[in-house]
PDB file of C-alpha atoms in Angstrom:
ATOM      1  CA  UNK A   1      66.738 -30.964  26.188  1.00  0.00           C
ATOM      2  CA  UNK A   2      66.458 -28.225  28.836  1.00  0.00           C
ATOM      3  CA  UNK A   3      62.780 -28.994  29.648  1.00  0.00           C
ATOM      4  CA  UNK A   4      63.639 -32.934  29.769  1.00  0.00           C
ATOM      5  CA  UNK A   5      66.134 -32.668  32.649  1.00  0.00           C
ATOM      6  CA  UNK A   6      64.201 -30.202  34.690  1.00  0.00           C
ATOM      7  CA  UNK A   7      61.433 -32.910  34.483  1.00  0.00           C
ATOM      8  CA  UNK A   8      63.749 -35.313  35.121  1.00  0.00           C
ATOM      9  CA  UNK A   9      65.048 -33.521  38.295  1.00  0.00           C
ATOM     10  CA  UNK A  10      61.773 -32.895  39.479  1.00  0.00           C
ATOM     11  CA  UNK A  11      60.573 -36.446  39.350  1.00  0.00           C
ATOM     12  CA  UNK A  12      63.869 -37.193  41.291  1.00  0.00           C
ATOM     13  CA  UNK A  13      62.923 -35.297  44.001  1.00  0.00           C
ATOM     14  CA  UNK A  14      59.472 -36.412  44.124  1.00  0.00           C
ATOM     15  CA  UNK A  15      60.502 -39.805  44.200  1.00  0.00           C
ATOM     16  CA  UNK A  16      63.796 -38.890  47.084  1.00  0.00           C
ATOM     17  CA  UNK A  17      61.037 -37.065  49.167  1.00  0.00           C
ATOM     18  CA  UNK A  18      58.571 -39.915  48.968  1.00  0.00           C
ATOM     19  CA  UNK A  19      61.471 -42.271  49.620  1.00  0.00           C
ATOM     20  CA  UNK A  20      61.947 -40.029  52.634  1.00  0.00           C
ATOM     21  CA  UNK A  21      58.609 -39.992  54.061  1.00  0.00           C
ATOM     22  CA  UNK A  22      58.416 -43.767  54.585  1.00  0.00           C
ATOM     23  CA  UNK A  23      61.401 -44.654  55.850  1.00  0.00           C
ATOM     24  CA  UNK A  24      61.820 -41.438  58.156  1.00  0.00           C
ATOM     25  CA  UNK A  25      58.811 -42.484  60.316  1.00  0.00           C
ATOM     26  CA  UNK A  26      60.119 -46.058  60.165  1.00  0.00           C
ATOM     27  CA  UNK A  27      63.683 -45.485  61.177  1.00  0.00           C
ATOM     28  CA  UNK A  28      62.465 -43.305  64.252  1.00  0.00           C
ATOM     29  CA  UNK A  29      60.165 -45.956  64.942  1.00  0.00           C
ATOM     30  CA  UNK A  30      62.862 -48.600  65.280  1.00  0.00           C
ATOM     31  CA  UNK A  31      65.164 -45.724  67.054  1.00  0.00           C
ATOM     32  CA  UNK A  32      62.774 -45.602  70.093  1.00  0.00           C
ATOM     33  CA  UNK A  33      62.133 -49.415  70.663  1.00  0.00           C
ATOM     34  CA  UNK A  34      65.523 -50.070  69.975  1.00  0.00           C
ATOM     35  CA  UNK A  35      66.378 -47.425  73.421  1.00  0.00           C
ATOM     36  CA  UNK A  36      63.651 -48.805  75.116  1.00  0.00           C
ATOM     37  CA  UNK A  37      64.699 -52.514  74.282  1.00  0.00           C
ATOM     38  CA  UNK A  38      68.251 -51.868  74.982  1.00  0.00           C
ATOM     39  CA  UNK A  39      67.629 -49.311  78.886  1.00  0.00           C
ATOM     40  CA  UNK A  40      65.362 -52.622  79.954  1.00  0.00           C
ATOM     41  CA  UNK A  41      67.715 -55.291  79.102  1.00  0.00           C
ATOM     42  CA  UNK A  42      69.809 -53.525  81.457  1.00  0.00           C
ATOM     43  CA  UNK A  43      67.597 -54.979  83.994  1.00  0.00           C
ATOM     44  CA  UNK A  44      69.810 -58.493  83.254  1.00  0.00           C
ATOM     45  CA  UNK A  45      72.374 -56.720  85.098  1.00  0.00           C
ATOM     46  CA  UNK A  46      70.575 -57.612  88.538  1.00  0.00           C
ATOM     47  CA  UNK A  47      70.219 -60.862  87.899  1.00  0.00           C
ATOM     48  CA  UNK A  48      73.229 -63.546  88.962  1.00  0.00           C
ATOM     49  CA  UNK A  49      75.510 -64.080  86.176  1.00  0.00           C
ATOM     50  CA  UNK A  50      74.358 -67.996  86.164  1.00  0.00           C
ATOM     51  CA  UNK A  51      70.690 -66.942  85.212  1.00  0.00           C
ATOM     52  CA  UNK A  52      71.602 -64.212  82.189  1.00  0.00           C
ATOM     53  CA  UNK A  53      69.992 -65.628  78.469  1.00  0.00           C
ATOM     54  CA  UNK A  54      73.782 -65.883  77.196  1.00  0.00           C
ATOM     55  CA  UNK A  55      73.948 -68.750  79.782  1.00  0.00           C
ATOM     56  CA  UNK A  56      71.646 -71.128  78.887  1.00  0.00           C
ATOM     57  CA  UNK A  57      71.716 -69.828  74.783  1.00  0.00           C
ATOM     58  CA  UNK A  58      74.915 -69.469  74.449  1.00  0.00           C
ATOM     59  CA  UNK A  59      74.141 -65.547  73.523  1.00  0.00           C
ATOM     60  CA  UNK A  60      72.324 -62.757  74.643  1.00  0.00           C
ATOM     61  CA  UNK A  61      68.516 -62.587  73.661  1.00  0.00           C
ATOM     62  CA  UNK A  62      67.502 -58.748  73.091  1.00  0.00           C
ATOM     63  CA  UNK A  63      63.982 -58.081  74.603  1.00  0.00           C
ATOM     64  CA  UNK A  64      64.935 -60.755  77.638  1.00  0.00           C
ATOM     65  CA  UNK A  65      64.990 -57.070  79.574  1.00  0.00           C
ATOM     66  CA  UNK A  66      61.472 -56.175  79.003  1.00  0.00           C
ATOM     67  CA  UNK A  67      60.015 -59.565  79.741  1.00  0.00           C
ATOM     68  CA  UNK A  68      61.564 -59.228  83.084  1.00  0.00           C
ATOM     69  CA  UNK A  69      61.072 -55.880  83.989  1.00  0.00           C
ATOM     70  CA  UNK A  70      57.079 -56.623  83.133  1.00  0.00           C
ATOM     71  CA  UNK A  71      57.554 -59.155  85.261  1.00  0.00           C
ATOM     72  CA  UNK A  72      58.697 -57.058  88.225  1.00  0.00           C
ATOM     73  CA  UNK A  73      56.429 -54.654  87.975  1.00  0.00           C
ATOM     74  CA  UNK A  74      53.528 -57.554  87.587  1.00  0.00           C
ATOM     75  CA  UNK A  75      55.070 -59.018  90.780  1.00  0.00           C
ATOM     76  CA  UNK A  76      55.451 -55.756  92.464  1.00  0.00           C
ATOM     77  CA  UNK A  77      51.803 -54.425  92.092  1.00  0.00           C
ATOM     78  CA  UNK A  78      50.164 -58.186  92.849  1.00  0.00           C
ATOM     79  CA  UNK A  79      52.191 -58.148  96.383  1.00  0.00           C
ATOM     80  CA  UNK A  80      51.852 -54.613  97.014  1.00  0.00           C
ATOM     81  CA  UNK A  81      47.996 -54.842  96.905  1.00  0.00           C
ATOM     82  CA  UNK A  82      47.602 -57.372  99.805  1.00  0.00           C
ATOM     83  CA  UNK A  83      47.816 -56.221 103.707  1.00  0.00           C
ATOM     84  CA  UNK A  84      51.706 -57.226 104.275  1.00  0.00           C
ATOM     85  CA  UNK A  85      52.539 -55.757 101.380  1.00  0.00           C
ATOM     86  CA  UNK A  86      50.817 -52.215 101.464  1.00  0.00           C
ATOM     87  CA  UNK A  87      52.471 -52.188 105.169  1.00  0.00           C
ATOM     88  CA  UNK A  88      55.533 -52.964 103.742  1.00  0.00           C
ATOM     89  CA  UNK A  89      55.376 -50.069 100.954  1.00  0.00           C
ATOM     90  CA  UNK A  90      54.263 -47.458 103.576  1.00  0.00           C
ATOM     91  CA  UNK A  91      57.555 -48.557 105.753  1.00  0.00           C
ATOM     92  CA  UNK A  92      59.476 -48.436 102.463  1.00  0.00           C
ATOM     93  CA  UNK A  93      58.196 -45.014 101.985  1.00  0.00           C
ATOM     94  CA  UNK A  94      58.445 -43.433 105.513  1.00  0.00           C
ATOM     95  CA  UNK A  95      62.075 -44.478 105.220  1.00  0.00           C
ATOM     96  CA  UNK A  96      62.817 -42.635 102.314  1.00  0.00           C
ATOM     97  CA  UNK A  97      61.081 -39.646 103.618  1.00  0.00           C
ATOM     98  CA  UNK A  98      63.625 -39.513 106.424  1.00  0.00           C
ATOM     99  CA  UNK A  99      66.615 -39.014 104.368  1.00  0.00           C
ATOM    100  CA  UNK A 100      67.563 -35.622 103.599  1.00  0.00           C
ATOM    101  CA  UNK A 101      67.469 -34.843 100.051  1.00  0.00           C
ATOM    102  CA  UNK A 102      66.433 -37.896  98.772  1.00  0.00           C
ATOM    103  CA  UNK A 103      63.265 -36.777 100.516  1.00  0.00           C
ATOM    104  CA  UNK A 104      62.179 -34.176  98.374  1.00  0.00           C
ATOM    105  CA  UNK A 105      63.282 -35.845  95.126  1.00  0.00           C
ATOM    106  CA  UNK A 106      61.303 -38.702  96.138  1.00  0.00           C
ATOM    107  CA  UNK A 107      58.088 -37.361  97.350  1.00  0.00           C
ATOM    108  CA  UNK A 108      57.485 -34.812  94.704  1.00  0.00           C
ATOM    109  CA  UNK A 109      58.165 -37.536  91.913  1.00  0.00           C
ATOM    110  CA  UNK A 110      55.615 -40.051  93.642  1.00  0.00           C
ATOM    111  CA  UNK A 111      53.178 -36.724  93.554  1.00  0.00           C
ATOM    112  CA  UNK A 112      53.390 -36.714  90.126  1.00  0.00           C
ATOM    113  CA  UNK A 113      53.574 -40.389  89.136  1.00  0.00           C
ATOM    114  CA  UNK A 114      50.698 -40.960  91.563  1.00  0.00           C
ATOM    115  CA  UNK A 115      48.393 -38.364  89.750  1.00  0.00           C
ATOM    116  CA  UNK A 116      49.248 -39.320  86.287  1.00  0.00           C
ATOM    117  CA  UNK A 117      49.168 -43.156  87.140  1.00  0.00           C
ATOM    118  CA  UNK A 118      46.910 -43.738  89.499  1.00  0.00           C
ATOM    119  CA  UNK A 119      42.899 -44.870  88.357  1.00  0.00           C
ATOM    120  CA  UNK A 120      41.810 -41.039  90.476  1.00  0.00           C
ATOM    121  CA  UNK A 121      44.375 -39.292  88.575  1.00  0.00           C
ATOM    122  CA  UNK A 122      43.035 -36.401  86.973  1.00  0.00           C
ATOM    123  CA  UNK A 123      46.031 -34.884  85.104  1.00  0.00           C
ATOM    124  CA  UNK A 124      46.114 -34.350  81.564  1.00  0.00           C
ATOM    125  CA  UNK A 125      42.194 -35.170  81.403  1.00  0.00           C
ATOM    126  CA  UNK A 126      41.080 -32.488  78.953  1.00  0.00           C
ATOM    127  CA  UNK A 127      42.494 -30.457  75.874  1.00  0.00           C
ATOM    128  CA  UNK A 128      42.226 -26.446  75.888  1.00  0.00           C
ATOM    129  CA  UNK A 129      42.983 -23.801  74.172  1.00  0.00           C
ATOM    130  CA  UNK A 130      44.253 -20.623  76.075  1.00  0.00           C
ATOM    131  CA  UNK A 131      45.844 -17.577  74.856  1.00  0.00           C
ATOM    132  CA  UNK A 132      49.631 -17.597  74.919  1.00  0.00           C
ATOM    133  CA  UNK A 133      52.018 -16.342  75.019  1.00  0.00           C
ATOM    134  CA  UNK A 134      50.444 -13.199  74.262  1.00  0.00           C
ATOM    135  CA  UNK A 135      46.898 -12.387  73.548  1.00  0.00           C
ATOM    136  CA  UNK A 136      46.833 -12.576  70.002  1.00  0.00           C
ATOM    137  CA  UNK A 137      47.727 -16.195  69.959  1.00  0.00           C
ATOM    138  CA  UNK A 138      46.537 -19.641  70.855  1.00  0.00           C
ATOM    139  CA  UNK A 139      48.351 -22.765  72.062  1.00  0.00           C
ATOM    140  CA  UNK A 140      46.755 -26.133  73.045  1.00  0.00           C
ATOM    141  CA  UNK A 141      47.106 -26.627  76.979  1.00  0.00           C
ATOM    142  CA  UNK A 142      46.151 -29.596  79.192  1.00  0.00           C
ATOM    143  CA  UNK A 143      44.416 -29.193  82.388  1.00  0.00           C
ATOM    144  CA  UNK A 144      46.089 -30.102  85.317  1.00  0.00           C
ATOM    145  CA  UNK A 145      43.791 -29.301  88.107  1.00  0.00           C
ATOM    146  CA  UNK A 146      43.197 -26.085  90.448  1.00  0.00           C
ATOM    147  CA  UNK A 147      45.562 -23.618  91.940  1.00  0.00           C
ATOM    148  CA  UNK A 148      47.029 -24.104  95.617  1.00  0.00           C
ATOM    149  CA  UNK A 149      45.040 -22.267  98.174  1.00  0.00           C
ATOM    150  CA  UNK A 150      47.862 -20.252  98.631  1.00  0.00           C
ATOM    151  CA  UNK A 151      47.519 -18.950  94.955  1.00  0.00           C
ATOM    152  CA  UNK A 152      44.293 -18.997  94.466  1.00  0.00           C
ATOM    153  CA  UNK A 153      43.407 -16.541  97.024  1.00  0.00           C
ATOM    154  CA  UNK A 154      45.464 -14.011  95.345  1.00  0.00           C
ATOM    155  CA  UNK A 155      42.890 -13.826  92.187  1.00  0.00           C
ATOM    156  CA  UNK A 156      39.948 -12.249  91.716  1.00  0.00           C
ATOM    157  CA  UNK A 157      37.882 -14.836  89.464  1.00  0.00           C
ATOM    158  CA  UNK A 158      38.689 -18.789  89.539  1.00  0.00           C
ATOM    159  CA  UNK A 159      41.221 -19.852  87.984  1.00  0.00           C
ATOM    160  CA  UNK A 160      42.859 -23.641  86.303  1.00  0.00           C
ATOM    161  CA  UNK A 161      46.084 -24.900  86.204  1.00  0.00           C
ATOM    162  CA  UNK A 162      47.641 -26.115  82.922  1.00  0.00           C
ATOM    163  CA  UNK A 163      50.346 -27.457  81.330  1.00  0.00           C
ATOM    164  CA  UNK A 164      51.916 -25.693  77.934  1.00  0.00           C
ATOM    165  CA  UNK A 165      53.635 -28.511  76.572  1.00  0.00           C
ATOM    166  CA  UNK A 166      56.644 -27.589  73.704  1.00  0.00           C
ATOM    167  CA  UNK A 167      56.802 -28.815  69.886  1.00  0.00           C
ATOM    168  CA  UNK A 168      58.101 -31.184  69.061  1.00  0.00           C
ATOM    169  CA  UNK A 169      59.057 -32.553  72.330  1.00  0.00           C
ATOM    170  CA  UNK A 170      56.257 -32.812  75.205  1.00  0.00           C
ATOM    171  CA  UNK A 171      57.913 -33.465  77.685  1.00  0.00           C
ATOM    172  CA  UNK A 172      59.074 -30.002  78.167  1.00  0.00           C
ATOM    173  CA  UNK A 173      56.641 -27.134  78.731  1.00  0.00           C
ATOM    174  CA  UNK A 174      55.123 -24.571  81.054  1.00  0.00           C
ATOM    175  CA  UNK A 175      53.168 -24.502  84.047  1.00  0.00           C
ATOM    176  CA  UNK A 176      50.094 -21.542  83.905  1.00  0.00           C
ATOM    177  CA  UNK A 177      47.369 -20.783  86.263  1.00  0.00           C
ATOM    178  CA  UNK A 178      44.998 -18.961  83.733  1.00  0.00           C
ATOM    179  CA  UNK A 179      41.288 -17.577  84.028  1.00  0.00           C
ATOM    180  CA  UNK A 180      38.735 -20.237  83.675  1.00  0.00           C
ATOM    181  CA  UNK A 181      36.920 -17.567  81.883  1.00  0.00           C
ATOM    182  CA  UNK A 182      39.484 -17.376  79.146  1.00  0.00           C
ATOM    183  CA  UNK A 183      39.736 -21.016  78.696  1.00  0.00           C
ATOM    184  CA  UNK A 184      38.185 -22.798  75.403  1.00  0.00           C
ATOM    185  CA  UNK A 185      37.602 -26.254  75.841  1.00  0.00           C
ATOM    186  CA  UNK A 186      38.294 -29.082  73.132  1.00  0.00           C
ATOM    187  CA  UNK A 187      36.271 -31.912  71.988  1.00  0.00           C
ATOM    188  CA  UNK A 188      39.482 -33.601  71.085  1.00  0.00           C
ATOM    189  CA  UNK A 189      41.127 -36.210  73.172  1.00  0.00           C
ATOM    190  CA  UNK A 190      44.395 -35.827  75.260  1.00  0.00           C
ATOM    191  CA  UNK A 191      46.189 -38.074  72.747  1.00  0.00           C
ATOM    192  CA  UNK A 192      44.663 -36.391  69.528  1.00  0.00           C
ATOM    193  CA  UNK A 193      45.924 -33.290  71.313  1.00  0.00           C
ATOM    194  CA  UNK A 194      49.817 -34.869  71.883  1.00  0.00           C
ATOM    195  CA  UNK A 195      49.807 -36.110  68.176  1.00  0.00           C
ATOM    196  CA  UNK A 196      48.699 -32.613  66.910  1.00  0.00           C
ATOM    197  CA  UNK A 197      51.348 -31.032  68.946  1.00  0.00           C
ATOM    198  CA  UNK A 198      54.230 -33.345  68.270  1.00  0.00           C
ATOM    199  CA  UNK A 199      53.568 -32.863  64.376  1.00  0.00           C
ATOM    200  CA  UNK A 200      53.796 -29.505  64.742  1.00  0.00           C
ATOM    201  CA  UNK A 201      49.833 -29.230  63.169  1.00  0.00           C
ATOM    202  CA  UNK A 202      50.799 -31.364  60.759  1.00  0.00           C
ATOM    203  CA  UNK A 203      48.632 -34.089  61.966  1.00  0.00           C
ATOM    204  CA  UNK A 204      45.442 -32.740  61.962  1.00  0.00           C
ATOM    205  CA  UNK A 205      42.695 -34.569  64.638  1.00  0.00           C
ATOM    206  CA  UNK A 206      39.524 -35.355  62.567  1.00  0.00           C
ATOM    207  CA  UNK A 207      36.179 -33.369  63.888  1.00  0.00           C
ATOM    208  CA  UNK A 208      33.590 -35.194  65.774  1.00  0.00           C
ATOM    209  CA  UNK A 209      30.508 -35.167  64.233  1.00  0.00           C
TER     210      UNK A 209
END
């Protein structure tokens, strides 16, 4: 009788913890595009009260947000790419520059969404493995570019800058300038690389032949 309900139990938990495993993913899943939906339908908010979805349905349509803010940013990049309007974002921008504080919020966010965005961006390009944070251990990095000029002539043997990204969120990390010397380079990609790290090596990226 023992031996039955210990099976018993185990198969319960077998079955809770595969119960687990596909829902888990699924419910964080629907977690994130439900946030995403639900910040971009606050986008209606700009729009006159006349032309809002719960006007013309009689309720509010969820996802109405992200077809207009693809919209804008459509809109945006088509009229920003002719001459009036590439004059008209270098005015917006020299304005902004002039206004204390917002100044140096503003410019070193377009620095950065520039080089991550733009087609000559070359920031997170390449996976590495560096030593860190001591030298008995390794951590995947991503290559940023080179030191400043003002760094670099401070070292005795080149050096790269990379990012040290944190598990299980990404978005927070560290900023190295490390040896090129002591840098290992990885035949994974940059996303293979994210996965790997967000599953804390769970998620293993599958060897190129």
């Amino acid at each position: 009788m023992w031996g039955l309900r210990l099976i018993q139990t185990i198969m319960l938990k077998r079955y809770f913890i595969t119960g687990l495993l596909i829902w888990v993913p699924l419910a964080i899943t629907l977690w994130v595009l439900n946030l995403v939906v639900g910040t971009m339908d606050q986008t209606l908010t700009l729009l006159p009260l006349e032309w809002h979805p719960r006007t013309f349905f009689g309720r509010d349509i969820p996802g109405m947000g992200v077809i207009l803010t693809l919209l804008v940013l459509l809109l945006t990049g088509i009229l920003a790419t002719n001459f009036i309007g590439q004059r008209l974002v270098r005015w917006w921008d020299g304005l902004l520059k002039r206004i204390p504080v917002v100044n140096s919020i503003y410019s070193s966010v377009k620095q950065v969404s520039d080089t991550l965005f733009s087609s000559g961006g070359q920031a997170f390009r390449k996976a590495v493995l560096i030593r860190y944070p001591h030298d008995q251990v390794w951590t995947i990095a991503f290559v940023t570019g080179n030191p400043a000029q003002d760094c670099a002539q401070h070292f005795s043997e080149e050096h790269i800058s990379v990012y040290v990204p944190t598990t299980p969120n990404p978005t927070s990390g560290f900023f190295l300038m490390v040896p090129k010397s002591q840098i290992v380079e990885l035949s994974m990609s940059v996303d293979e690389a994210l996965k790997y790290i967000v599953s804390m090596g769970v998620v293993v990226p599958q060897v190129r032949q």
